[in-house]
mmCIF file of C-alpha atoms in Angstrom:
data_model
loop_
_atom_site.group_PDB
_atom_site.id
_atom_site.type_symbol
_atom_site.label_atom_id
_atom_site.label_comp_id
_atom_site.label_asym_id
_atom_site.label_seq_id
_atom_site.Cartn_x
_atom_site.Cartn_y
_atom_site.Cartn_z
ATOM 1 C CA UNK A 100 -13.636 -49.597 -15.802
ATOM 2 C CA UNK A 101 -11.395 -49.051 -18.449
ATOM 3 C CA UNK A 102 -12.897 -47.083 -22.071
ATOM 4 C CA UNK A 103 -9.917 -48.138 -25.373
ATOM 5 C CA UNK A 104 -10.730 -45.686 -28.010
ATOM 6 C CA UNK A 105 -8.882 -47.044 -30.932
ATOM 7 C CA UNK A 106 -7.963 -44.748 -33.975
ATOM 8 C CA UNK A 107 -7.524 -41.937 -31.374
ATOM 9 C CA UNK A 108 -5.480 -39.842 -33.347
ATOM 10 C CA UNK A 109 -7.570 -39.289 -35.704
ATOM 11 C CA UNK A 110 -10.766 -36.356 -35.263
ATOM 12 C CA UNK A 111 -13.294 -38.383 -34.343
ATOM 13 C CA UNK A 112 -11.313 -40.380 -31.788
ATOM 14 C CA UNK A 113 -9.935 -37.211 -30.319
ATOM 15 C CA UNK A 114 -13.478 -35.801 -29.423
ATOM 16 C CA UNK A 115 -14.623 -38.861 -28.310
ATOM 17 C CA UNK A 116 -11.934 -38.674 -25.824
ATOM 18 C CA UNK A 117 -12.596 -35.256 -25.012
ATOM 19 C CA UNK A 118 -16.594 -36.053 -25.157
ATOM 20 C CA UNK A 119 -15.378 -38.407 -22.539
ATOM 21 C CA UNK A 120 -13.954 -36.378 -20.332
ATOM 22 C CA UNK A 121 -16.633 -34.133 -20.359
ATOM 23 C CA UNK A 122 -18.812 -36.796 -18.998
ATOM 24 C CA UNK A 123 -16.356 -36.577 -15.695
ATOM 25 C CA UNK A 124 -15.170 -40.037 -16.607
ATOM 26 C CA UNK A 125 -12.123 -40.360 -14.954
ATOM 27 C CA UNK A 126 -9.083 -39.721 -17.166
ATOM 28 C CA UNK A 127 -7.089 -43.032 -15.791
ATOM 29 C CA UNK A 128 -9.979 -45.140 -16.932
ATOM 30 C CA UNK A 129 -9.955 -44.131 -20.911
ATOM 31 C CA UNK A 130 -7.104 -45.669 -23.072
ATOM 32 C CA UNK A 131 -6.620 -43.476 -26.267
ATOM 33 C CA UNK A 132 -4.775 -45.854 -28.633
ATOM 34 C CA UNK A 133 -3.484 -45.188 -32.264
ATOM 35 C CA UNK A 134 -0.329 -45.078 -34.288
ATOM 36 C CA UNK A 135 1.670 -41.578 -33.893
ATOM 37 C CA UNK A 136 1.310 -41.450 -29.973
ATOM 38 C CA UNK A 137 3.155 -38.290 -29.883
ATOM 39 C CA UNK A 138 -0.220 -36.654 -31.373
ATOM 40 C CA UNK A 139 -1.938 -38.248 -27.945
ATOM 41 C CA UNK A 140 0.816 -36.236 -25.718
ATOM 42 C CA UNK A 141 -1.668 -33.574 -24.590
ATOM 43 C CA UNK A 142 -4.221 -36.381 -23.746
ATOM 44 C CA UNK A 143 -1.416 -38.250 -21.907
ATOM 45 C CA UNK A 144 -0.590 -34.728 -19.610
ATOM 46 C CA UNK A 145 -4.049 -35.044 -18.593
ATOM 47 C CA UNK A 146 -3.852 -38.641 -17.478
ATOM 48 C CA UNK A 147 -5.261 -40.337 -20.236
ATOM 49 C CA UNK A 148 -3.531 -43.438 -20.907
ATOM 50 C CA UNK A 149 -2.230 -43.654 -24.369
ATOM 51 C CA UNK A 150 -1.274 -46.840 -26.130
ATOM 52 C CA UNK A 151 0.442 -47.442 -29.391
ATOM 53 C CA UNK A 152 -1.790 -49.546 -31.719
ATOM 54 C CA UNK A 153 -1.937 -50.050 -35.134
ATOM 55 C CA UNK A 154 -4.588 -52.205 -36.629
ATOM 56 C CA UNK A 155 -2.425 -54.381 -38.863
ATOM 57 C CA UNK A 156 -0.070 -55.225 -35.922
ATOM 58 C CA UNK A 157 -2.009 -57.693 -34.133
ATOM 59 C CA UNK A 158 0.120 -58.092 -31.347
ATOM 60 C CA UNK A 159 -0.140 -54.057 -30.713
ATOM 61 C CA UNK A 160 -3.771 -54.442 -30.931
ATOM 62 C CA UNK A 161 -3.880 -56.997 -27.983
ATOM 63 C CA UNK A 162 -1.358 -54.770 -26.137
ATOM 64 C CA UNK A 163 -3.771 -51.831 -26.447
ATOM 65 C CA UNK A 164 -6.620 -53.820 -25.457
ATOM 66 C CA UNK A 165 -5.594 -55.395 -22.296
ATOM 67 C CA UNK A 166 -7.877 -54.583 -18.961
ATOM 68 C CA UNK A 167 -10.294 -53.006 -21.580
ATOM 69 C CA UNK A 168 -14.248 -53.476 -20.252
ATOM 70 C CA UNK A 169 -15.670 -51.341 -23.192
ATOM 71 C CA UNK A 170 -13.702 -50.649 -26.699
ATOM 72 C CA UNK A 171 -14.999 -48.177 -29.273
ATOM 73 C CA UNK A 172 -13.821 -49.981 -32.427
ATOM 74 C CA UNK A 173 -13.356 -46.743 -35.249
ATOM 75 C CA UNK A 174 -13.757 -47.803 -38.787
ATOM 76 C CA UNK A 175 -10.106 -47.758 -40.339
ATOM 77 C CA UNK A 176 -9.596 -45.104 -42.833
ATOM 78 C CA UNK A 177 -7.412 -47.595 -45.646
ATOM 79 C CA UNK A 178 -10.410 -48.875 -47.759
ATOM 80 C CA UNK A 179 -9.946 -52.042 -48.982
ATOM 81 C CA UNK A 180 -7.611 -53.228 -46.087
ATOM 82 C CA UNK A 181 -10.730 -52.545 -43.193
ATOM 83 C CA UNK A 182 -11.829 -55.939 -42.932
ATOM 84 C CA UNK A 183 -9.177 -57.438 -41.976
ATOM 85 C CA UNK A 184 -8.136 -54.349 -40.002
ATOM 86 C CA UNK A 185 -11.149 -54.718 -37.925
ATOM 87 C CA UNK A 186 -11.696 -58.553 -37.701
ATOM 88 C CA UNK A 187 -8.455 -58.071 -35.741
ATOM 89 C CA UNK A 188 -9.759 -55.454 -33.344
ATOM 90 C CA UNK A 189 -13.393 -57.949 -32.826
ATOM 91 C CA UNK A 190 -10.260 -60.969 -32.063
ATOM 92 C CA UNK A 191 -8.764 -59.129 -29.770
ATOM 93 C CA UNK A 192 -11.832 -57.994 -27.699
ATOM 94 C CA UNK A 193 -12.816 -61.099 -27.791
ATOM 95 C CA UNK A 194 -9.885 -62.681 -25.927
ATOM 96 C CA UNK A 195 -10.126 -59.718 -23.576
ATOM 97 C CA UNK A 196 -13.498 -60.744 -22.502
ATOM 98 C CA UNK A 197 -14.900 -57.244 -22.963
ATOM 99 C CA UNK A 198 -18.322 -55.804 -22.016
ATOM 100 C CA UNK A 199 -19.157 -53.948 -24.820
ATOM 101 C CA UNK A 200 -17.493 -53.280 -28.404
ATOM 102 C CA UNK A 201 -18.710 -50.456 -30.156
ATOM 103 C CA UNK A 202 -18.084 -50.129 -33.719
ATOM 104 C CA UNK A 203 -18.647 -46.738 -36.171
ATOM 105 C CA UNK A 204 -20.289 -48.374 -39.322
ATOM 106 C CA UNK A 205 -22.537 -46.611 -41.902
ATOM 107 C CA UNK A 206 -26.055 -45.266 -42.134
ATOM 108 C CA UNK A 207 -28.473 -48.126 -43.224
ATOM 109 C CA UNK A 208 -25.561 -50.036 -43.809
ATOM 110 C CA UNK A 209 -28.356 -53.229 -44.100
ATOM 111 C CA UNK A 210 -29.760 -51.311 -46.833
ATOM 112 C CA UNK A 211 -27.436 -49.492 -48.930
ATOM 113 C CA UNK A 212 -26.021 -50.461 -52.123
ATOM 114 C CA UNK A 213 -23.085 -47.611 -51.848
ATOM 115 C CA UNK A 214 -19.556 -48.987 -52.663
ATOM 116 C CA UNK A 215 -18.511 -47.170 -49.397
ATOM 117 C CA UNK A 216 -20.879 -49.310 -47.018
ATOM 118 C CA UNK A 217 -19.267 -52.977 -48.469
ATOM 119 C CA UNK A 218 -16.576 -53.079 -45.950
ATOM 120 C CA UNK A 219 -18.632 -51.828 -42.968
ATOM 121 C CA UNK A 220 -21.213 -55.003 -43.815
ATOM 122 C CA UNK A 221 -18.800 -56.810 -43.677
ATOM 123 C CA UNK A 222 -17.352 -56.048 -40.260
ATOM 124 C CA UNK A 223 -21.033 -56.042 -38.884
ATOM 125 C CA UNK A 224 -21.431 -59.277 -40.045
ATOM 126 C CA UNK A 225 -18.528 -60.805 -38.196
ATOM 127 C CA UNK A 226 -19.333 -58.594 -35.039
ATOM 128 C CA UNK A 227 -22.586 -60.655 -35.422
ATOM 129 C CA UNK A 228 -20.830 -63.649 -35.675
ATOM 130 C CA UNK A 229 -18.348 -63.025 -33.087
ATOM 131 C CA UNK A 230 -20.242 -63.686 -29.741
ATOM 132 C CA UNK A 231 -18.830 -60.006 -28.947
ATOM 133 C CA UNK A 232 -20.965 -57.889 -26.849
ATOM 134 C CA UNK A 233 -21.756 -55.008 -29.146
ATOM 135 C CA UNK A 234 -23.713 -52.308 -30.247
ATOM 136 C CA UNK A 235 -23.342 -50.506 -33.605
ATOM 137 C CA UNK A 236 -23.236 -46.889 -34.616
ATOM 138 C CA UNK A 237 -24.208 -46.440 -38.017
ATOM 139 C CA UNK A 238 -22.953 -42.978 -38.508
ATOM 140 C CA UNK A 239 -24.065 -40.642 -41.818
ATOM 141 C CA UNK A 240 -22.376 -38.261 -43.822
ATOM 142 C CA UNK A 241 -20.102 -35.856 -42.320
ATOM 143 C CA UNK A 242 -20.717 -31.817 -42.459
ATOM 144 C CA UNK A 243 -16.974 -31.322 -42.771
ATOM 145 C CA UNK A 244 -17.103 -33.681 -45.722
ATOM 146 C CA UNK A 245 -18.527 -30.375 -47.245
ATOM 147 C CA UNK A 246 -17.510 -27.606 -44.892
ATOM 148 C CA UNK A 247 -13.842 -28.750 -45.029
ATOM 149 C CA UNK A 248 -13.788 -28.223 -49.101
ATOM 150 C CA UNK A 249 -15.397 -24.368 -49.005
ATOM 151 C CA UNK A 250 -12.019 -22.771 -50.453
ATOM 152 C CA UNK A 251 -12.130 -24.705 -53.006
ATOM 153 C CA UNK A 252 -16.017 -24.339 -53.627
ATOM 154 C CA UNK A 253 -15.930 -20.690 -53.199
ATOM 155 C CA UNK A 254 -12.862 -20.402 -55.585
ATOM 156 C CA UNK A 255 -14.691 -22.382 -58.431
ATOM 157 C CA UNK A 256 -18.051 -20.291 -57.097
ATOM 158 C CA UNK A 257 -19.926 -24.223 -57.767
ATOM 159 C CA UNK A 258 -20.523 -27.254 -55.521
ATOM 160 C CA UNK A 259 -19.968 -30.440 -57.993
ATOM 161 C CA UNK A 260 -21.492 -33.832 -57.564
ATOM 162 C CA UNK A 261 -23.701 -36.495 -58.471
ATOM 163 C CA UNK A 262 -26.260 -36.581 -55.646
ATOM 164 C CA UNK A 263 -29.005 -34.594 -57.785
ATOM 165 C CA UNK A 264 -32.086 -33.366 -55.707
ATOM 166 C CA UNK A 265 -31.337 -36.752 -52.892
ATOM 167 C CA UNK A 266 -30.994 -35.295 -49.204
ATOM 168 C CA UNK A 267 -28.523 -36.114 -46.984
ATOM 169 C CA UNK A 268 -28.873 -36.360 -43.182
ATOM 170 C CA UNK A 269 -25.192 -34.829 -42.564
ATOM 171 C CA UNK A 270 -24.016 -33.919 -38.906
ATOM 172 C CA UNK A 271 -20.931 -32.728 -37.360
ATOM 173 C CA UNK A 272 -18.476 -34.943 -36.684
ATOM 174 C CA UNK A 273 -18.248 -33.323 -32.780
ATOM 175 C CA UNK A 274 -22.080 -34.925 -32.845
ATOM 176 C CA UNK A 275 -21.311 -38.388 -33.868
ATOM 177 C CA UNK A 276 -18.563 -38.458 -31.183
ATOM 178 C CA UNK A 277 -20.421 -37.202 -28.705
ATOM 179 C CA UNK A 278 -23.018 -40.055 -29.454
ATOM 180 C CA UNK A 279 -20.057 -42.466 -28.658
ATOM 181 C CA UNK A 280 -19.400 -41.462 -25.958
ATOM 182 C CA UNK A 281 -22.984 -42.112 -24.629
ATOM 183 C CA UNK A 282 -23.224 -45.051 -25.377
ATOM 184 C CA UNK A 283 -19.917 -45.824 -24.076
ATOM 185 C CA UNK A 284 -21.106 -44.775 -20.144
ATOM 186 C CA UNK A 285 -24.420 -46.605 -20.590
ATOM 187 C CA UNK A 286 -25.407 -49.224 -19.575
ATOM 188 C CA UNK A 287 -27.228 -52.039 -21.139
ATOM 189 C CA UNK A 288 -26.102 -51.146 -24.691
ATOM 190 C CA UNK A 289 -25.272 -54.601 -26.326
ATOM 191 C CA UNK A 290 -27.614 -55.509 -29.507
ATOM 192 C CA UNK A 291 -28.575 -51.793 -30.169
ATOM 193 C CA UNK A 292 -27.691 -50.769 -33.700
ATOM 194 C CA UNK A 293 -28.311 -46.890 -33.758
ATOM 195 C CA UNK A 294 -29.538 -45.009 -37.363
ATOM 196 C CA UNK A 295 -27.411 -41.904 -36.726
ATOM 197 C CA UNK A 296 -27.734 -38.861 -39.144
ATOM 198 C CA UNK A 297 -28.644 -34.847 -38.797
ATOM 199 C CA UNK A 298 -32.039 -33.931 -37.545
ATOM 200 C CA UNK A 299 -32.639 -31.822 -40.985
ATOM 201 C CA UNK A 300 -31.512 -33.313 -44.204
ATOM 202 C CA UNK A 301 -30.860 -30.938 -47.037
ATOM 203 C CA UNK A 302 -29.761 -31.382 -50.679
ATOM 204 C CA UNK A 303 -26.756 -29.941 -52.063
ATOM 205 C CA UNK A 304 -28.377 -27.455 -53.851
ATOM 206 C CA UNK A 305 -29.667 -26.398 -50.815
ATOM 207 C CA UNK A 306 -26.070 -26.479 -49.409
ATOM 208 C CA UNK A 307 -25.012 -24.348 -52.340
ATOM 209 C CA UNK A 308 -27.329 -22.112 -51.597
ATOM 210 C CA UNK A 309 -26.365 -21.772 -47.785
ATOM 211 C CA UNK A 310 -23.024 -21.250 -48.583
ATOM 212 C CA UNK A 311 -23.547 -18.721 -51.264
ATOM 213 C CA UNK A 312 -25.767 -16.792 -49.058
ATOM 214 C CA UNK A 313 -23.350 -16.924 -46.464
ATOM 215 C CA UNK A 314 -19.988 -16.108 -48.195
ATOM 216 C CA UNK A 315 -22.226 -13.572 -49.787
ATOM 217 C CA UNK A 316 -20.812 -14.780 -53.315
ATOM 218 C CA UNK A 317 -22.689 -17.135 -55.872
ATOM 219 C CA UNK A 318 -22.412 -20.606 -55.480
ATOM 220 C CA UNK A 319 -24.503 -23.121 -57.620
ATOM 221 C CA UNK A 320 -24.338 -27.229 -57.414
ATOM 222 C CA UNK A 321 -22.836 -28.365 -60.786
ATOM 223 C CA UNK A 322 -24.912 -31.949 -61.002
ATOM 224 C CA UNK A 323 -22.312 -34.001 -63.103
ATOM 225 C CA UNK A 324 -22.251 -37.796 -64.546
ATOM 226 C CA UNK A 325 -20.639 -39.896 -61.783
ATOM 227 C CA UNK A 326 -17.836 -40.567 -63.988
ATOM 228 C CA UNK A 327 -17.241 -37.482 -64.601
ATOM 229 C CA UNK A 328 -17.581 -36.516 -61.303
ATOM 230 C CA UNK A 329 -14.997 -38.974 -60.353
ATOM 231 C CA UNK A 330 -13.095 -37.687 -62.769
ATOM 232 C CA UNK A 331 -12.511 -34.161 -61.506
ATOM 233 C CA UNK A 332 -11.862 -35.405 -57.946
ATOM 234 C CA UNK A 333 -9.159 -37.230 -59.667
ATOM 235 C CA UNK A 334 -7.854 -34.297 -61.581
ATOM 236 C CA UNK A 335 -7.762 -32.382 -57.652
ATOM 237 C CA UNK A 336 -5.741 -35.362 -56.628
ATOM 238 C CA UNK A 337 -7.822 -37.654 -55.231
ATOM 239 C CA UNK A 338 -6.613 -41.072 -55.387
ATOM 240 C CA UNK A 339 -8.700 -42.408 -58.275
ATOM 241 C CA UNK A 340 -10.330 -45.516 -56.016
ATOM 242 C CA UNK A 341 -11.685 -43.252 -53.662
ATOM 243 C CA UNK A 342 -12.476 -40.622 -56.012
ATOM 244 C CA UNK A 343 -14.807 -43.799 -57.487
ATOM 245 C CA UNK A 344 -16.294 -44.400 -53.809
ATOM 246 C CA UNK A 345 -17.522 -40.668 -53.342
ATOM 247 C CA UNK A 346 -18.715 -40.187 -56.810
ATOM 248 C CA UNK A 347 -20.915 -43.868 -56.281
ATOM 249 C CA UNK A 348 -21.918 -42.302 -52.489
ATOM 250 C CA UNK A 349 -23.273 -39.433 -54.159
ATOM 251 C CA UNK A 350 -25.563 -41.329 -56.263
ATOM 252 C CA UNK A 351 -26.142 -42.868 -52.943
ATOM 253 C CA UNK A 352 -27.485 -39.873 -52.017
ATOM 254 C CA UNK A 353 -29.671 -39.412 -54.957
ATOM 255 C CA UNK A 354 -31.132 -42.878 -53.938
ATOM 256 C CA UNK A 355 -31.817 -41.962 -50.303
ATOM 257 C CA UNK A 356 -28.866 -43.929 -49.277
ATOM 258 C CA UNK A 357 -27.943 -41.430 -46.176
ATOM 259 C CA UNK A 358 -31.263 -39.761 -45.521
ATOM 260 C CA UNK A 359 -31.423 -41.203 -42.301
ATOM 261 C CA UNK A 360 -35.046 -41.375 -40.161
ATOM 262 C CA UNK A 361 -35.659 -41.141 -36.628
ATOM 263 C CA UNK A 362 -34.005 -39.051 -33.798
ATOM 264 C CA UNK A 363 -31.478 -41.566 -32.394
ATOM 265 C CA UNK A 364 -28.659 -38.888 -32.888
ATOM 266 C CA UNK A 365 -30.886 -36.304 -30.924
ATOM 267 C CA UNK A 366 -31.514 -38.430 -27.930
ATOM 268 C CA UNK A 367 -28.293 -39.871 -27.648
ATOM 269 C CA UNK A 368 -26.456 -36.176 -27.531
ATOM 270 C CA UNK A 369 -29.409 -35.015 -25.709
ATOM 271 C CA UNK A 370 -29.297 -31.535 -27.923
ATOM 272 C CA UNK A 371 -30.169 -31.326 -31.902
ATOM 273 C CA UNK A 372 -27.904 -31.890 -34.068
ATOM 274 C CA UNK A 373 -25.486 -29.451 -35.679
ATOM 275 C CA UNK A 374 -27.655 -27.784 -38.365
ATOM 276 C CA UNK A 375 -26.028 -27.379 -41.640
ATOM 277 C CA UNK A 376 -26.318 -23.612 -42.019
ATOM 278 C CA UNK A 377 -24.763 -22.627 -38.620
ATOM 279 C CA UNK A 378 -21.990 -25.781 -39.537
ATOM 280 C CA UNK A 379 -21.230 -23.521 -42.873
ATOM 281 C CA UNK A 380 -20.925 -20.458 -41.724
ATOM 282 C CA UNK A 381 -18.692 -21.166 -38.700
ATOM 283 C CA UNK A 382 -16.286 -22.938 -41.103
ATOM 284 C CA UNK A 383 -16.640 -19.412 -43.488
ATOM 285 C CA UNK A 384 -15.882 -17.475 -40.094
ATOM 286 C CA UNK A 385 -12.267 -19.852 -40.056
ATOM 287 C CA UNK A 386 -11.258 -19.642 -43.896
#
């Protein structure tokens, strides 16, 4: 048996390797592939193989790939290049004859409308079309998409956005990994698509609330236009494309984009889910 985790330099590919190797599956049989293998060293000192891949290097990808049985495809990070990115990855499995192909796509990606989603549709699509074993792992929002801002959010004492009074299903990204990993070591897992979000949704006045309760320091959600919205992740230095994509997955959020139903997260961890107050005040605890 051989487990390629691609993108595993990145945080969620790390602690699905780790998630891994907590499930005492042998360290020789996961391959932790991404593009800086010198950030895989410590992974490689505990026998984990590590292979350099890059997703626009087709010829790495195969490389990576070979002897794989199961592949846990993570969504590439370059919007607007992903497609492509990961039609190579499906190619490559493909040739390899693998078991299973696991791919981290978005919550109700069949349903939402969000900007964000149009690339992960797309890759689901030609999964579907592939003849590729695979099973699908439409993860939601993030906690640390929040938790990893509070600095700034307790230095301008207000949580902007454009998500008005929607709820979000947010867990931690240590959750969604360990979910992975699951599925990765079980069996009989091709044609499952799994809704994956936080057992309690919350809205982020509700998150403004937790935080300013737990920083002990007032916090209120500023509810702005989306453009405007955009705007001031701009003027922070977000790229202005992507500022675009979070200001439309906000009003995602107001639509009910990423409330996610169901307890697929739950039963696949076999715990609940990170809840959002204990999530915020361990990241306070590490500011």
């Amino acid at each position: 048996m051989s487990i390629v985790i691609t993108g595993a330099t990145g945080q969620l590919g790390r602690h699905v390797v780790e998630a891994l190797l907590e499930r005492n599956v042998p360290a020789a049989e996961i391959v932790a592939a991404g593009r800086s293998i010198e950030k895989l060293a410590d992974f490689a000192a505990r026998g984990v193989q590590v292979r350099a891949m890059d997703y626009t290097d087709a010829t790495s990808v195969a490389l990576a790939l070979q002897g794989a049985h199961k592949v846990l495809l993570i969504s590439g990070s370059e919007v607007g290049q992903r497609v492509d990115q990961h039609r190579t990855v499906i190619e490559a499995a493909k040739a390899e004859g693998v078991e299973l192909l696991a791919y981290t796509s978005v919550a109700n990606a069949d349903t939402t409308g969000m900007k964000l989603a149009a690339e992960h549709q797309a890759t689901e699509a030609i999964l579907k079309d592939s003849g590729v074993p695979f099973a699908i792992l439409r993860n939601g929002w993030y906690l640390e998409n929040y938790t990893d801002q509070l600095q700034g959010t307790l230095a301008q004492g207000a949580l902007a956005g454009s998500a008005g009074e929607g709820k979000v299903s947010a867990a931690a990204r240590l959750d969604y990994a360990e979910a992975a990993a699951a599925v990765l070591v079980a069996e009989n897992q091709a044609g499952k698509v799994y809704e994956l979000g936080g057992d309690h949704a919350f809205t982020l006045s509700e998150l403004a609330q937790e935080i300013s309760a737990a920083a002990n320091k007032p916090v209120v959600y500023q509810d702005l236009p989306a453009s405007d919205y955009a705007g001031l992740l701009a003027g922070f230095g977000v790229p202005e494309l992507f500022a675009d994509i979070l200001a439309d997955s906000d009003l995602g959020i107001a639509r009910g984009d990423l409330l996610v139903s169901g307890s697929d997260l739950r039963t696949l961890i076999g715990r609940p889910t990170t809840p959002m107050p204990a999530a915020v005040r361990s990241a306070l605890a590490a500011v």
